[in-house]
């Protein structure tokens, strides 16, 4: 091309691209005009270019800039390039005008872009023979810089407000940094394309990560509780090393706690009583105060577990946030289960504490419908969220068969099947969470020793069936009704098994086989000519039993189960 | 044509059922009259009708059960054992049936014994006569 401009002091990509664009021959539909010699073009295009100039923004500005006639030529040429609305020219314009900001980098840099843009043209202006190039460069920055600056400023303003918000939030750790960054931004217009701000200070609403809202542990109340418990409770070692069943003072206390949620350890029991008394005085919100005594005491002993369960325990230490009690307690329950292997005794007590807490919590009903069913045992209702959360107790845990009428608990009994003497239903039910060894050592306080044999051993297993019944009834059930249900179930099962025996004998066998059961079901009307036994099996039994009962052909011509 | 046949068959079956039901109803009525004269208490018509319907339904059930029991024991004939199995629920009925069963069994035994004796006597007689004949002939 005619004009040769000296390269800038800093050959940036921008300038290089510009050079490429200028030097290369633009292949456009209007090539005829553009590829002509410069002189020709000048002659011809001057009027047209002028016209076109008027169309673009730059033309107006360019006119203002133009001074010398020497530049005119080049300017025309340059403008000629630009006037043709070709992709090339468009790209050139874009490169000239677009801010040098990337998606990744924050807007903070946007503000700085116009300034370098402004600076560069000025620099280029000084260089000789590069005026023609400068002109387009100049204008876009000048025209667009204010536009760019405005959003940048706006964004910066937004950022400041966000900073203020952050201050209000109290997430102080980030504040100083943010403030410093903000100050650095505002203060310096250095064209240092420094690293973008720290991620925390990026206040892009979409991308920024909201810091986890951790409830601040109220150290004051925590210590207070520690002090309280240490005063009232026996030395912590007793819980761990006391192998005696409930110590004497406990027996005296137990009757006083009618709705007591018995804790396995003596100290715990004392806590319970104190807590219960406190509880009776205080309303629901005050419940949390009673709770922390126990776990706080444990925490004093084993701080490691505190960390593990810190998530859940703050609910006990902090009086506020009662709405978070339930999920937190559940979380505690789950966490306690997870780290159960660490120390059983500690766990028991903690669990007992959780039970207390859950029992005292007032929103247990959200967990199971059985809460409604267990109308009679009001204090025990609260156990259900506890029960549901601890439904995954491992075998190490003991669940006494005597449980409040709630589904998860009878599930627990079934799983554990530990024939532990259970307290009479009227008394508390919480010892179901007690681990085996502890309950073995300590007969539950409110229970009368030997109460278990009073129950009919034949009906022992039907307890959970009755509870299942009451669960599905969706209505509160009286104890008598449950007993009746148990009796009926007993009779029913007796008849059932007698029939099976007779059927087997009728066929001259001594073993009951599936054919006998099919006969039984047929007599009951479940199996008909339309509905066969296999259909029922498929319908009601889980998949594992299906493959045991329904013969299926396997590879190698083998049929399982073998006929 | 097929449909007509089926329909007529059904009609026949239905009429058959009706006749059976009528028979049952009549029998129940007679029995109720006997009980009424015994207890000096009247039976309303609806009561008799209800009892007869229930009886009919129970007969159906019994039949099906008996068939099931027989099949369960891998037999094709219904036995007294099946009947006893059916009646096990009601103790008195079961007792009654067992007693009756025993009586019948005894009778059968006796009959069999008699028959055996007769046969033996006949045999002996025939043998004796034969021997006598032989002796006579020999003589």
mmCIF file of N, CA, C and O in Angstrom, chain A residues 495-496 498-499 502-504 506-507 509 515-516 518-519 522-523, chain B residues 62 65 68-70 72-75 81-83 85-86 88-89:
data_model
loop_
_atom_site.group_PDB
_atom_site.id
_atom_site.type_symbol
_atom_site.label_atom_id
_atom_site.label_comp_id
_atom_site.label_asym_id
_atom_site.label_seq_id
_atom_site.Cartn_x
_atom_site.Cartn_y
_atom_site.Cartn_z
ATOM 1 N N UNK A 495 -54.318 -69.919 63.979
ATOM 2 C CA UNK A 495 -55.158 -70.631 63.011
ATOM 3 C C UNK A 495 -54.398 -70.929 61.729
ATOM 4 O O UNK A 495 -54.470 -72.038 61.175
ATOM 5 N N UNK A 496 -53.690 -69.904 61.314
ATOM 6 C CA UNK A 496 -52.951 -70.028 60.065
ATOM 7 C C UNK A 496 -51.983 -71.195 60.118
ATOM 8 O O UNK A 496 -51.928 -72.045 59.221
ATOM 9 N N UNK A 498 -51.946 -73.683 62.208
ATOM 10 C CA UNK A 498 -52.643 -74.956 62.340
ATOM 11 C C UNK A 498 -53.093 -75.470 60.982
ATOM 12 O O UNK A 498 -52.950 -76.658 60.673
ATOM 13 N N UNK A 499 -53.650 -74.578 60.223
ATOM 14 C CA UNK A 499 -54.106 -74.980 58.899
ATOM 15 C C UNK A 499 -52.963 -75.528 58.067
ATOM 16 O O UNK A 499 -53.111 -76.552 57.386
ATOM 17 N N UNK A 502 -52.137 -78.939 59.202
ATOM 18 C CA UNK A 502 -53.148 -79.923 58.794
ATOM 19 C C UNK A 502 -53.063 -80.217 57.309
ATOM 20 O O UNK A 502 -53.189 -81.374 56.883
ATOM 21 N N UNK A 503 -52.862 -79.187 56.566
ATOM 22 C CA UNK A 503 -52.750 -79.398 55.122
ATOM 23 C C UNK A 503 -51.579 -80.307 54.809
ATOM 24 O O UNK A 503 -51.684 -81.201 53.949
ATOM 25 N N UNK A 504 -50.485 -80.042 55.489
ATOM 26 C CA UNK A 504 -49.321 -80.887 55.238
ATOM 27 C C UNK A 504 -49.619 -82.327 55.624
ATOM 28 O O UNK A 504 -49.307 -83.269 54.882
ATOM 29 N N UNK A 506 -52.475 -83.694 55.739
ATOM 30 C CA UNK A 506 -53.476 -84.215 54.815
ATOM 31 C C UNK A 506 -52.826 -84.797 53.573
ATOM 32 O O UNK A 506 -53.309 -85.779 52.996
ATOM 33 N N UNK A 507 -51.764 -84.180 53.165
ATOM 34 C CA UNK A 507 -51.068 -84.707 51.994
ATOM 35 C C UNK A 507 -50.055 -85.753 52.382
ATOM 36 O O UNK A 507 -49.251 -86.167 51.539
ATOM 37 N N UNK A 509 -47.579 -85.541 54.481
ATOM 38 C CA UNK A 509 -46.230 -85.037 54.648
ATOM 39 C C UNK A 509 -46.034 -84.543 56.064
ATOM 40 O O UNK A 509 -46.985 -84.306 56.797
ATOM 41 N N UNK A 515 -47.037 -75.839 48.352
ATOM 42 C CA UNK A 515 -48.375 -76.240 47.913
ATOM 43 C C UNK A 515 -49.395 -76.026 49.016
ATOM 44 O O UNK A 515 -50.560 -75.663 48.762
ATOM 45 N N UNK A 516 -48.942 -76.290 50.246
ATOM 46 C CA UNK A 516 -49.856 -76.068 51.368
ATOM 47 C C UNK A 516 -50.216 -74.595 51.463
ATOM 48 O O UNK A 516 -51.373 -74.242 51.752
ATOM 49 N N UNK A 518 -50.249 -72.510 49.048
ATOM 50 C CA UNK A 518 -51.143 -72.145 47.961
ATOM 51 C C UNK A 518 -52.572 -72.534 48.295
ATOM 52 O O UNK A 518 -53.524 -71.790 48.018
ATOM 53 N N UNK A 519 -52.713 -73.707 48.885
ATOM 54 C CA UNK A 519 -54.050 -74.136 49.304
ATOM 55 C C UNK A 519 -54.641 -73.163 50.305
ATOM 56 O O UNK A 519 -55.823 -72.798 50.235
ATOM 57 N N UNK A 522 -55.693 -70.085 48.635
ATOM 58 C CA UNK A 522 -56.892 -70.323 47.852
ATOM 59 C C UNK A 522 -58.121 -70.298 48.737
ATOM 60 O O UNK A 522 -59.159 -69.766 48.359
ATOM 61 N N UNK A 523 -57.981 -70.887 49.884
ATOM 62 C CA UNK A 523 -59.097 -70.872 50.819
ATOM 63 C C UNK A 523 -59.391 -69.463 51.276
ATOM 64 O O UNK A 523 -60.534 -69.112 51.555
ATOM 65 N N UNK B 62 -68.128 -75.269 50.144
ATOM 66 C CA UNK B 62 -67.702 -76.580 50.628
ATOM 67 C C UNK B 62 -67.249 -77.453 49.471
ATOM 68 O O UNK B 62 -66.240 -78.162 49.550
ATOM 69 N N UNK B 65 -63.906 -76.365 48.246
ATOM 70 C CA UNK B 65 -62.847 -76.721 49.195
ATOM 71 C C UNK B 65 -62.555 -78.213 49.176
ATOM 72 O O UNK B 65 -61.395 -78.640 49.210
ATOM 73 N N UNK B 68 -60.548 -79.017 46.334
ATOM 74 C CA UNK B 68 -59.166 -78.579 46.538
ATOM 75 C C UNK B 68 -58.410 -79.528 47.437
ATOM 76 O O UNK B 68 -57.257 -79.880 47.181
ATOM 77 N N UNK B 69 -59.086 -79.940 48.489
ATOM 78 C CA UNK B 69 -58.404 -80.828 49.427
ATOM 79 C C UNK B 69 -58.066 -82.151 48.777
ATOM 80 O O UNK B 69 -56.991 -82.719 48.974
ATOM 81 N N UNK B 70 -59.016 -82.652 48.040
ATOM 82 C CA UNK B 70 -58.766 -83.930 47.376
ATOM 83 C C UNK B 70 -57.596 -83.796 46.408
ATOM 84 O O UNK B 70 -56.716 -84.653 46.352
ATOM 85 N N UNK B 72 -55.270 -81.687 46.623
ATOM 86 C CA UNK B 72 -54.052 -81.490 47.399
ATOM 87 C C UNK B 72 -53.470 -82.810 47.860
ATOM 88 O O UNK B 72 -52.250 -82.985 47.940
ATOM 89 N N UNK B 73 -54.342 -83.744 48.185
ATOM 90 C CA UNK B 73 -53.877 -85.063 48.594
ATOM 91 C C UNK B 73 -53.628 -85.955 47.393
ATOM 92 O O UNK B 73 -53.427 -87.165 47.546
ATOM 93 N N UNK B 74 -53.645 -85.383 46.239
ATOM 94 C CA UNK B 74 -53.373 -86.080 44.984
ATOM 95 C C UNK B 74 -54.338 -87.238 44.766
ATOM 96 O O UNK B 74 -53.946 -88.338 44.375
ATOM 97 N N UNK B 75 -55.568 -86.961 45.076
ATOM 98 C CA UNK B 75 -56.605 -87.956 44.821
ATOM 99 C C UNK B 75 -57.606 -87.354 43.853
ATOM 100 O O UNK B 75 -57.709 -86.142 43.686
ATOM 101 N N UNK B 81 -61.707 -87.988 54.751
ATOM 102 C CA UNK B 81 -60.648 -87.159 55.310
ATOM 103 C C UNK B 81 -60.823 -85.718 54.866
ATOM 104 O O UNK B 81 -60.638 -84.776 55.659
ATOM 105 N N UNK B 82 -61.176 -85.532 53.624
ATOM 106 C CA UNK B 82 -61.392 -84.175 53.136
ATOM 107 C C UNK B 82 -62.537 -83.524 53.891
ATOM 108 O O UNK B 82 -62.486 -82.339 54.238
ATOM 109 N N UNK B 83 -63.546 -84.305 54.127
ATOM 110 C CA UNK B 83 -64.691 -83.745 54.837
ATOM 111 C C UNK B 83 -64.297 -83.354 56.248
ATOM 112 O O UNK B 83 -64.683 -82.305 56.756
ATOM 113 N N UNK B 85 -61.403 -82.506 57.228
ATOM 114 C CA UNK B 85 -60.588 -81.299 57.135
ATOM 115 C C UNK B 85 -61.458 -80.063 56.986
ATOM 116 O O UNK B 85 -61.181 -79.009 57.536
ATOM 117 N N UNK B 86 -62.501 -80.234 56.244
ATOM 118 C CA UNK B 86 -63.393 -79.111 56.032
ATOM 119 C C UNK B 86 -64.067 -78.678 57.317
ATOM 120 O O UNK B 86 -64.276 -77.495 57.552
ATOM 121 N N UNK B 88 -63.061 -78.959 60.379
ATOM 122 C CA UNK B 88 -62.194 -78.840 61.553
ATOM 123 C C UNK B 88 -62.434 -77.563 62.340
ATOM 124 O O UNK B 88 -62.104 -77.453 63.506
ATOM 125 N N UNK B 89 -62.941 -76.540 61.677
ATOM 126 C CA UNK B 89 -63.096 -75.267 62.360
ATOM 127 C C UNK B 89 -64.123 -75.350 63.495
ATOM 128 O O UNK B 89 -63.923 -74.799 64.568
#
